[in-house]
Tab-separated table of C-alpha atoms in Angstrom:
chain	number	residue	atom	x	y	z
A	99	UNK	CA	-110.634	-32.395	21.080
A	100	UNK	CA	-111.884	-34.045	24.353
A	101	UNK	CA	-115.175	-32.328	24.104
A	102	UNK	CA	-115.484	-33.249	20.079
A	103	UNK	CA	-113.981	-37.351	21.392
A	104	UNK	CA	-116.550	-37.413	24.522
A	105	UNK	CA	-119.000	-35.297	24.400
A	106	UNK	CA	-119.850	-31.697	26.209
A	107	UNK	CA	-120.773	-33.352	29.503
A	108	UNK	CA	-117.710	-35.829	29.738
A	109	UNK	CA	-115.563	-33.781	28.099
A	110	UNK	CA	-115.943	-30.727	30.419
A	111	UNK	CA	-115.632	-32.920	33.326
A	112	UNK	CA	-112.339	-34.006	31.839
A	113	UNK	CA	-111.074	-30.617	30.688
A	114	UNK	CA	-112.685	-30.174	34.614
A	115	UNK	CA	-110.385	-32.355	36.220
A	116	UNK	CA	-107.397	-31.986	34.080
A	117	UNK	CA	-107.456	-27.921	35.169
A	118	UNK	CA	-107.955	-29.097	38.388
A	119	UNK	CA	-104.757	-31.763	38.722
A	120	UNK	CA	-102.808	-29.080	36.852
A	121	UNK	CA	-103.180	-26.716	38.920
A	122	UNK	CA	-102.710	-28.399	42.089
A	123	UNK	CA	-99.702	-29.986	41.317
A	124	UNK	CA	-98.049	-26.319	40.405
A	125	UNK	CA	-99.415	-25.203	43.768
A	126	UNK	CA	-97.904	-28.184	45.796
A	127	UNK	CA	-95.329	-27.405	48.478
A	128	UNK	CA	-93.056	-30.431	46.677
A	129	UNK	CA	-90.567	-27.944	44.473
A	130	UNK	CA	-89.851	-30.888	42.309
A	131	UNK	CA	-93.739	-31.900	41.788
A	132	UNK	CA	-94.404	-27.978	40.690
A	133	UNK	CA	-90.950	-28.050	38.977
A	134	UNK	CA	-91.651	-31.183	36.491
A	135	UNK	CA	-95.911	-29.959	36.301
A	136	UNK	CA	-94.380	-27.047	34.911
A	137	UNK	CA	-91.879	-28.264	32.345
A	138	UNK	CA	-94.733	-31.097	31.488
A	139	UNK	CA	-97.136	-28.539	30.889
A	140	UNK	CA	-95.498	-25.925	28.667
A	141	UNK	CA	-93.881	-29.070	26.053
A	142	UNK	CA	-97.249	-30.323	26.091
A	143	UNK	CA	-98.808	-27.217	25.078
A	144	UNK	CA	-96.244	-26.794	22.673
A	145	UNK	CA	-96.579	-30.234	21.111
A	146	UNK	CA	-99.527	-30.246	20.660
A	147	UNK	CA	-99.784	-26.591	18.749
A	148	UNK	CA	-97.807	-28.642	15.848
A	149	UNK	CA	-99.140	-31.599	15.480
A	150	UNK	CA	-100.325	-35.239	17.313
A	151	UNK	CA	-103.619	-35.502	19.587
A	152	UNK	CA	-104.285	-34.939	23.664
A	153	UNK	CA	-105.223	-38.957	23.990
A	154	UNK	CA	-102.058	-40.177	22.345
A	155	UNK	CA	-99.462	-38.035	23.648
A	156	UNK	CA	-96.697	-39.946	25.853
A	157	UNK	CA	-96.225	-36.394	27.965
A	158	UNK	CA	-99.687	-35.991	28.714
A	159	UNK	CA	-100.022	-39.760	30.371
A	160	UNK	CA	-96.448	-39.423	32.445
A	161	UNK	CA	-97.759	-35.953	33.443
A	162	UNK	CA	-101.080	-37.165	34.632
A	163	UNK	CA	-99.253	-39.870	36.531
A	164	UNK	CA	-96.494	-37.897	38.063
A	165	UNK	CA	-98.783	-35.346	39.633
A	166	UNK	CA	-101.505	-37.594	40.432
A	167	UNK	CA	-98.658	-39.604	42.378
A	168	UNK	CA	-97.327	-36.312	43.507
A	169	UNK	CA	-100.646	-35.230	45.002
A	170	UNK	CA	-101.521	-38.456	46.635
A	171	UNK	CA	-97.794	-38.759	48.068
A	172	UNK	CA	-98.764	-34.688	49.757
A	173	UNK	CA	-101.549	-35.820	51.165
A	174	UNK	CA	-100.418	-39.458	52.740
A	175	UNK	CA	-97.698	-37.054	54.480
A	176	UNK	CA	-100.555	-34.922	55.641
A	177	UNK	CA	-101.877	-37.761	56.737
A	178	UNK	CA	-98.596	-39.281	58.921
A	179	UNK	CA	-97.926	-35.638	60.247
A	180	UNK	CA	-101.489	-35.456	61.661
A	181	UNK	CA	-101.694	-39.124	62.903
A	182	UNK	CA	-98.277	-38.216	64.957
């Protein structure tokens, strides 16, 4: 879908990136990041075998923003811890 919406360049770069967040944020040291990545993950995947699209799915936007925000929190702490 996000290569047929955007193109093979874009749309690899997304599907890129998405991989990339996904898999960071089950990797994170934060049990309740990897935790809520996981249980994001599998009802997306599941949703989205039935029915409703990748760009307007609720899930996909609060997972995005919850590991995003879980990510950047890791590495601000890195960040502190290093500075000290």
């Amino acid at each position: 879908e996000a290569i047929c919406s955007f193109g093979v360049i874009f749309g690899g770069l997304f599907l890129f990136a998405l991989a990339v967040i996904s898999i960071r944020a089950l990797f994170l040291k934060n049990e309740n990041v990897k935790l809520i990545a996981f249980i994001f993950i599998t009802s997306i995947v599941l949703k989205l075998f039935f029915s409703s699209s990748l760009f307007t799915c609720r899930e996909f936007s609060l997972f995005l923003g919850i590991c995003l925000g879980g990510i950047v929190n890791y590495k601000e702490q890195l960040s502190l811890k290093r500075k000290m």
